[in-house]
PDB file of C-alpha atoms in Angstrom:
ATOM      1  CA  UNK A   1     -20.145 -22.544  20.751  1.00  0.00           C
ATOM      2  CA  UNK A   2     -20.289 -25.039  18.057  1.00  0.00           C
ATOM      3  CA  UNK A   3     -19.503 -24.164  14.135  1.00  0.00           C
ATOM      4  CA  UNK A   4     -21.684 -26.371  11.814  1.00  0.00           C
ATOM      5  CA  UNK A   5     -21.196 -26.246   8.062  1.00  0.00           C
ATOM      6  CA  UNK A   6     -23.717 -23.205   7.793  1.00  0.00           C
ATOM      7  CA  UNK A   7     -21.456 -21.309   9.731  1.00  0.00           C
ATOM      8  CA  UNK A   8     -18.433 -22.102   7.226  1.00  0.00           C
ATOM      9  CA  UNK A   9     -20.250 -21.775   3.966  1.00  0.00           C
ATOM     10  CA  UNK A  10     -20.568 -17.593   3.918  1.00  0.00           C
ATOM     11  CA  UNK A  11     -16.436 -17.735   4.531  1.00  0.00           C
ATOM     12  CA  UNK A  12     -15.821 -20.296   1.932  1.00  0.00           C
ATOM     13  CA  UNK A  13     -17.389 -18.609  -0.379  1.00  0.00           C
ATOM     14  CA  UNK A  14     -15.790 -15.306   0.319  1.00  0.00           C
ATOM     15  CA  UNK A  15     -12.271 -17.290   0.006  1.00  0.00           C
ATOM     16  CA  UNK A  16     -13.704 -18.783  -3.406  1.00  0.00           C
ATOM     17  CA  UNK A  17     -14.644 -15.187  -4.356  1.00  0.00           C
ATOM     18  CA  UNK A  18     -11.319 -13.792  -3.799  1.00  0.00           C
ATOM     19  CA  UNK A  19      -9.732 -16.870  -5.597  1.00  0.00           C
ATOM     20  CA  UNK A  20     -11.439 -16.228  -8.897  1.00  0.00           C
ATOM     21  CA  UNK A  21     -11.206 -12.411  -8.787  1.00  0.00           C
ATOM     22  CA  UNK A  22      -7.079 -12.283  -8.666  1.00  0.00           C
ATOM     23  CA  UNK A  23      -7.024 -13.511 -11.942  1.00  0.00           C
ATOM     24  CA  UNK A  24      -9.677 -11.098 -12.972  1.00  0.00           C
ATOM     25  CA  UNK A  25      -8.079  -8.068 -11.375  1.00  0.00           C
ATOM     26  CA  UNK A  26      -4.864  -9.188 -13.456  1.00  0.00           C
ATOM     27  CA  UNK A  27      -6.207  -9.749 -16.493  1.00  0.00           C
ATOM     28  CA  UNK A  28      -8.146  -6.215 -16.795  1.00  0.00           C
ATOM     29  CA  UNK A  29      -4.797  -4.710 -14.976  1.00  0.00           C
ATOM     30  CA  UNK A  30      -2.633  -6.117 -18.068  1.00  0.00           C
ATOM     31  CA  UNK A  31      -5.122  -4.967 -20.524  1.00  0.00           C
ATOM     32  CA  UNK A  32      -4.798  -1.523 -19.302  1.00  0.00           C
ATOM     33  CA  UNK A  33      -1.454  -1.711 -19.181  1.00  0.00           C
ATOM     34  CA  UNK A  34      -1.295  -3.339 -22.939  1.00  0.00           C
ATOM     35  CA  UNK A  35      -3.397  -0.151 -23.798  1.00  0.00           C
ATOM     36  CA  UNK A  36      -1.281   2.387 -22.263  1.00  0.00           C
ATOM     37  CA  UNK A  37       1.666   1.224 -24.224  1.00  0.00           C
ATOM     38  CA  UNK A  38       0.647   1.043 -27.320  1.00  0.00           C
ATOM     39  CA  UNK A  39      -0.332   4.695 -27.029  1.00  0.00           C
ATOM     40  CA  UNK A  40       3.110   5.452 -25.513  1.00  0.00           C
ATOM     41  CA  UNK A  41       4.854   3.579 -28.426  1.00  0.00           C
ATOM     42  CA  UNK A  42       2.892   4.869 -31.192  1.00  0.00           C
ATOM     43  CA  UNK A  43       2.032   8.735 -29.739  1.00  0.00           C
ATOM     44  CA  UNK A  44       5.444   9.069 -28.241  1.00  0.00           C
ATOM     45  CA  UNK A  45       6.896  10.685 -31.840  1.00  0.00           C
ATOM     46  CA  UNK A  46       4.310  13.268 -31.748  1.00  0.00           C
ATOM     47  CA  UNK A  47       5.993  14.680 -28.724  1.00  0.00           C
ATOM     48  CA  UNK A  48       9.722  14.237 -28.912  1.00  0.00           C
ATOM     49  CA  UNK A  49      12.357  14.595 -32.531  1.00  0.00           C
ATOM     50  CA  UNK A  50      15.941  14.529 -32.113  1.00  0.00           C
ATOM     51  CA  UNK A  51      15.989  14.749 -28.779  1.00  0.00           C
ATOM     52  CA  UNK A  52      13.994  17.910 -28.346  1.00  0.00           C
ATOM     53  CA  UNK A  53      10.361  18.325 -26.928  1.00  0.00           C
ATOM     54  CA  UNK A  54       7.488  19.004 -29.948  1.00  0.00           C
ATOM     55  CA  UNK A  55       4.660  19.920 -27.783  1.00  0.00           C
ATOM     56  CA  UNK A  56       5.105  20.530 -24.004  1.00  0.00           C
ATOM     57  CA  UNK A  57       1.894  19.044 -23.330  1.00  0.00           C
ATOM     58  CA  UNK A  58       2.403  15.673 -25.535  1.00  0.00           C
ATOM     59  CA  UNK A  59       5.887  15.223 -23.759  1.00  0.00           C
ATOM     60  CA  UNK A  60       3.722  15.647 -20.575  1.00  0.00           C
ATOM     61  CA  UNK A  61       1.584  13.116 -21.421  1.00  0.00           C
ATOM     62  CA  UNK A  62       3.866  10.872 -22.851  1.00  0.00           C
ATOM     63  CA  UNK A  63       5.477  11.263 -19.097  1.00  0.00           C
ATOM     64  CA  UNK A  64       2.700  10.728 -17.087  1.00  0.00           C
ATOM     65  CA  UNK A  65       1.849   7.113 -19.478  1.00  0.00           C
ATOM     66  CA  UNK A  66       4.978   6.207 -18.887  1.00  0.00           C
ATOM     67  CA  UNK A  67       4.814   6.459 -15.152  1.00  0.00           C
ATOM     68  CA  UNK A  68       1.329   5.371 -14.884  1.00  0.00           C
ATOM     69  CA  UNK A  69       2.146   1.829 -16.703  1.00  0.00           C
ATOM     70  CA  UNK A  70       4.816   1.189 -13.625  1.00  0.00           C
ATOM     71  CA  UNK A  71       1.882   1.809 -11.927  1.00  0.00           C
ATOM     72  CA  UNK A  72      -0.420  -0.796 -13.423  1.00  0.00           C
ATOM     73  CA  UNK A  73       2.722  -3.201 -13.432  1.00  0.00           C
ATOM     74  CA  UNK A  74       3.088  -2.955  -9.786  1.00  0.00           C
ATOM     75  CA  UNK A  75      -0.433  -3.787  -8.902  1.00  0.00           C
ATOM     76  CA  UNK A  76      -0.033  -6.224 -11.781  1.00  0.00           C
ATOM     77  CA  UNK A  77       2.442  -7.970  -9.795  1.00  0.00           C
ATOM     78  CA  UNK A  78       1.015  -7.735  -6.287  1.00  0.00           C
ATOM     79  CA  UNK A  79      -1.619  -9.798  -8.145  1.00  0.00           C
ATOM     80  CA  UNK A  80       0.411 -12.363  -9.486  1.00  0.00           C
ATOM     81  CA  UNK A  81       2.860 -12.411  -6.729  1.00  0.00           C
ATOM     82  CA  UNK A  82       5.589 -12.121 -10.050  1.00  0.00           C
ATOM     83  CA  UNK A  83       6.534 -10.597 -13.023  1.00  0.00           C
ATOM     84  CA  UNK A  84       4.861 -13.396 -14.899  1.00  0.00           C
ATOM     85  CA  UNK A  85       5.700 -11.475 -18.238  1.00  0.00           C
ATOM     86  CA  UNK A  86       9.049 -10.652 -17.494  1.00  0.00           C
ATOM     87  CA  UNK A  87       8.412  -6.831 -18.386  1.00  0.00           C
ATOM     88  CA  UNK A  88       9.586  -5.103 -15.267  1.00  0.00           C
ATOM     89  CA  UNK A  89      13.021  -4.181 -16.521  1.00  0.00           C
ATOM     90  CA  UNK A  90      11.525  -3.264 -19.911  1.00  0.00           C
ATOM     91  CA  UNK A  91       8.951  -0.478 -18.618  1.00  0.00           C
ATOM     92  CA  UNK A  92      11.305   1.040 -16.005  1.00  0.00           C
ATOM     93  CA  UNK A  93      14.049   1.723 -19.102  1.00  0.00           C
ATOM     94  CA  UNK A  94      10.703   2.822 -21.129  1.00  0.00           C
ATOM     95  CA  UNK A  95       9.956   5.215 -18.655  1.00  0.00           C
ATOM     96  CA  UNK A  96      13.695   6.259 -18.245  1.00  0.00           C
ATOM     97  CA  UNK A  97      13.980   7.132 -21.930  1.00  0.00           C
ATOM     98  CA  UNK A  98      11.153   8.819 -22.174  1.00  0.00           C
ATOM     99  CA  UNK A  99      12.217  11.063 -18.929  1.00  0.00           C
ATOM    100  CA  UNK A 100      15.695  11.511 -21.326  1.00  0.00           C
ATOM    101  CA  UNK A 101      13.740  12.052 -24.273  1.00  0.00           C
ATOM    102  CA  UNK A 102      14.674   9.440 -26.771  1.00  0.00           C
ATOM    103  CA  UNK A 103      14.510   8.520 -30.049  1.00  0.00           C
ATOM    104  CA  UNK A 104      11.036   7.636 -31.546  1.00  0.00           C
ATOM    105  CA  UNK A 105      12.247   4.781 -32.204  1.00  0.00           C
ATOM    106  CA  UNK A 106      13.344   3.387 -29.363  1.00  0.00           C
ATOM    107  CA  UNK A 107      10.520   4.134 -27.066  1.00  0.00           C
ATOM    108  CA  UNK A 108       8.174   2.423 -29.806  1.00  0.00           C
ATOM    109  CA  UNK A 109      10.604  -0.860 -29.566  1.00  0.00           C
ATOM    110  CA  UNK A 110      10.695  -0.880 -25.909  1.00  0.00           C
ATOM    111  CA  UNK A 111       6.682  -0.291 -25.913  1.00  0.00           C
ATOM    112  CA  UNK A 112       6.413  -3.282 -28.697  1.00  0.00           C
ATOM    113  CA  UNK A 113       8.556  -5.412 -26.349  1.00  0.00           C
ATOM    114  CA  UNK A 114       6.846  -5.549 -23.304  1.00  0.00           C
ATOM    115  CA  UNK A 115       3.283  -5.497 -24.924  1.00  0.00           C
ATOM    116  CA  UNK A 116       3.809  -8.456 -26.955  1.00  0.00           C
ATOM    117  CA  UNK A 117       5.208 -10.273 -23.602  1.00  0.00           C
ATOM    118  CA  UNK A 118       2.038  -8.987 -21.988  1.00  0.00           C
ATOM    119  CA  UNK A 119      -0.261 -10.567 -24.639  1.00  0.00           C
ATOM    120  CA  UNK A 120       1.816 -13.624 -25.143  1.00  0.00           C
ATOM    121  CA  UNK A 121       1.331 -14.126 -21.114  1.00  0.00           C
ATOM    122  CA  UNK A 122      -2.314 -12.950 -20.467  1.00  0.00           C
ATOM    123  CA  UNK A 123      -3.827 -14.724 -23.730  1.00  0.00           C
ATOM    124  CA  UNK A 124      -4.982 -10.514 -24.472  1.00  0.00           C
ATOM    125  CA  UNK A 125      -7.019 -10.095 -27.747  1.00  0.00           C
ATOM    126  CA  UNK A 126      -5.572  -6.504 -28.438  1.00  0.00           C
ATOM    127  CA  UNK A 127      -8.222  -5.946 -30.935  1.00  0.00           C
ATOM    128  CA  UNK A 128     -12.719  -6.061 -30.811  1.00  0.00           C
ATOM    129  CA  UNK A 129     -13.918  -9.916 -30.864  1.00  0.00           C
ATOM    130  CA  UNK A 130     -16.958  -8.565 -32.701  1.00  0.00           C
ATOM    131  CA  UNK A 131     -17.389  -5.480 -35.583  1.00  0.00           C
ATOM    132  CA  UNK A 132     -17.985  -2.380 -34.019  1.00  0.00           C
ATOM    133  CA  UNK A 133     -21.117  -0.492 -34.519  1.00  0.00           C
ATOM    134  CA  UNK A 134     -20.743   2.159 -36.152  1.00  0.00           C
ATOM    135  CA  UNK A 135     -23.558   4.124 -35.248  1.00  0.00           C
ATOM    136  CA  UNK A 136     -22.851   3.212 -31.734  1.00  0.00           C
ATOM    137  CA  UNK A 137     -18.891   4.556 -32.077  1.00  0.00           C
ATOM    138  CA  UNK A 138     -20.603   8.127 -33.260  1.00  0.00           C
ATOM    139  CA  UNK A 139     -22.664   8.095 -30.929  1.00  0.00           C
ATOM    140  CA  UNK A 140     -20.422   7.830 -28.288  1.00  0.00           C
ATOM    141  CA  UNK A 141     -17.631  10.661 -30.092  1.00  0.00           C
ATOM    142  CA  UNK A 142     -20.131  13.091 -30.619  1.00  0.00           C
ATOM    143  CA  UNK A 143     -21.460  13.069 -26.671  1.00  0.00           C
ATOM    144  CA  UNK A 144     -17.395  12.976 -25.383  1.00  0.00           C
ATOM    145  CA  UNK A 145     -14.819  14.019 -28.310  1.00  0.00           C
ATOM    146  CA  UNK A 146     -16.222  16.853 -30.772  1.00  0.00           C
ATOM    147  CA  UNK A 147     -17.012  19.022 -28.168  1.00  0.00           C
ATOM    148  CA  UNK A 148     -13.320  19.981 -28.335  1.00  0.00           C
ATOM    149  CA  UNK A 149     -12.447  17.297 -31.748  1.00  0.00           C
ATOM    150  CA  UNK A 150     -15.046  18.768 -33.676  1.00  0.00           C
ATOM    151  CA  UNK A 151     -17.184  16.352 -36.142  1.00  0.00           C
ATOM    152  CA  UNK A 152     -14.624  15.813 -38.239  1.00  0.00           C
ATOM    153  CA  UNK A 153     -12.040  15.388 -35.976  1.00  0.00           C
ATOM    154  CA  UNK A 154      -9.672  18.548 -37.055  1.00  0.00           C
ATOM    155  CA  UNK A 155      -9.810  19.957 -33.437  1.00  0.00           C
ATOM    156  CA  UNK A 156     -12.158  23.080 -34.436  1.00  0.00           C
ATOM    157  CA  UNK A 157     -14.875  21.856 -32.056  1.00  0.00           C
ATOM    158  CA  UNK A 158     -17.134  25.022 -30.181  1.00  0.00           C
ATOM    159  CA  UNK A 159     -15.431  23.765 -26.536  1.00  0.00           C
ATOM    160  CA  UNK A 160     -11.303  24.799 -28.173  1.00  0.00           C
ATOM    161  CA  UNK A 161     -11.375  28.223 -26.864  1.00  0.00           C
ATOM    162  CA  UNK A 162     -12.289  27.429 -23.097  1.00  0.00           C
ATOM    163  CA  UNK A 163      -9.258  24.588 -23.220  1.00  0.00           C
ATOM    164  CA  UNK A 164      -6.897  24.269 -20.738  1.00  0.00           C
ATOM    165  CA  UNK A 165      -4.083  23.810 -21.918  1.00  0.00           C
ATOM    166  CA  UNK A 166      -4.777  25.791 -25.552  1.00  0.00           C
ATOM    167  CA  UNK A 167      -4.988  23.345 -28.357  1.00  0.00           C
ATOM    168  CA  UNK A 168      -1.551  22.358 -28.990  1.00  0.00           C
ATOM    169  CA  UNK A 169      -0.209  23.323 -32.404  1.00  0.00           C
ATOM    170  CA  UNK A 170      -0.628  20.907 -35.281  1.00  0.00           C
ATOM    171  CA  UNK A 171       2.055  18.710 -36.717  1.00  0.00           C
ATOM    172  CA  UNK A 172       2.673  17.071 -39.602  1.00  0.00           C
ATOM    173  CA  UNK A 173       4.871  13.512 -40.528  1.00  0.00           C
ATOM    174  CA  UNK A 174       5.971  14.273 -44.004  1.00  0.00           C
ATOM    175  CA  UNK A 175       7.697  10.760 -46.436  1.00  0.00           C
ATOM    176  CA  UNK A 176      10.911  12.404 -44.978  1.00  0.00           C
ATOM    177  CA  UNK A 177      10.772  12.037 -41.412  1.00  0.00           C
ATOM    178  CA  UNK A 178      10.534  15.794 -40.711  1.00  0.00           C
ATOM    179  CA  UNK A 179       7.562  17.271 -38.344  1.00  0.00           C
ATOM    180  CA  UNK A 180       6.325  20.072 -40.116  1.00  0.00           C
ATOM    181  CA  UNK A 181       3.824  22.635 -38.891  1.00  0.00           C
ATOM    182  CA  UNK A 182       0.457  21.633 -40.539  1.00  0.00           C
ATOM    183  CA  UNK A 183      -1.130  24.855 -42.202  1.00  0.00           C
TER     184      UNK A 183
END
């Protein structure tokens, strides 16, 4: 049997392919992951004070971020072959602190750390290249968030009641640093 180039094209462009989608993959895989902890670092004090859980099902979720951006970072680095940002260390003490239920502070400084890195190394625009529409962005809350957000965003939409879990109760940051109960 004899191969002419015909034969070779198809498979060199499925190697080509491949070759420009790593970097792809990667890219979109850091973004997530850029996403994730920004959340974590700014969310994080909603759930945890003084070393003692706020709401059950923030702490959850602050838990299950935390364990889902080792996730990303892993297939991050199968990608890359590396940990081209040098975050690995950071986001396995993020996710140990949270587990231990840290200070505010810290998580948000470990969070900051390794998504500036990520950023830095990835060339990430953490923010739109273009206005938003408005119109579109209302659009787009009122067919997935105030079913349970309501309009205005106060969580008194007509889907609360069939929640699960309940609508967690409502906190407060007062000038002080206390978490208050909101009335």
């Amino acid at each position: 049997m004899r191969i002419t180039k015909l034969d070779i094209v198809p498979w060199l462009t499925v190697v080509v392919l491949l070759m420009t989608a790593c970097p792809a993959i990667a890219q979109d895989n850091a973004k997530r992951l850029v996403a994730l902890l920004d959340y974590l670092g700014s969310d994080y004090k909603n759930a945890v004070q003084d070393g003692k859980i706020l709401s059950q099902d923030e702490y959850g979720e602050m838990q299950e971020f935390a364990k889902r951006s080792l996730d990303l970072f892993t297939q991050l680095k199968e990608v890359d072959k590396a940990d081209k940002a040098g975050v690995e260390s950071s986001l396995k003490s993020l996710a140990s602190q949270v587990d231990s239920k840290a200070d505010p502070k810290v998580i948000a400084e470990l969070a900051k750390t390794a998504k500036d890195k990520l950023i830095a190394v990835y060339n990430i625009v953490p923010y739109p290249r273009r206005l938003p529409s408005f119109a579109s962005g209302k659009k787009i809350y009122d067919e997935n968030c105030a079913q349970c957000h309501g309009v205005s965003g106060k969580g008194d939409g007509p889907g609360r009641e069939s929640m699960n879990p309940k609508t967690p109760p409502r906190y407060r940051r007062h000038g002080d640093g206390v978490v208050r109960r909101a009335e």
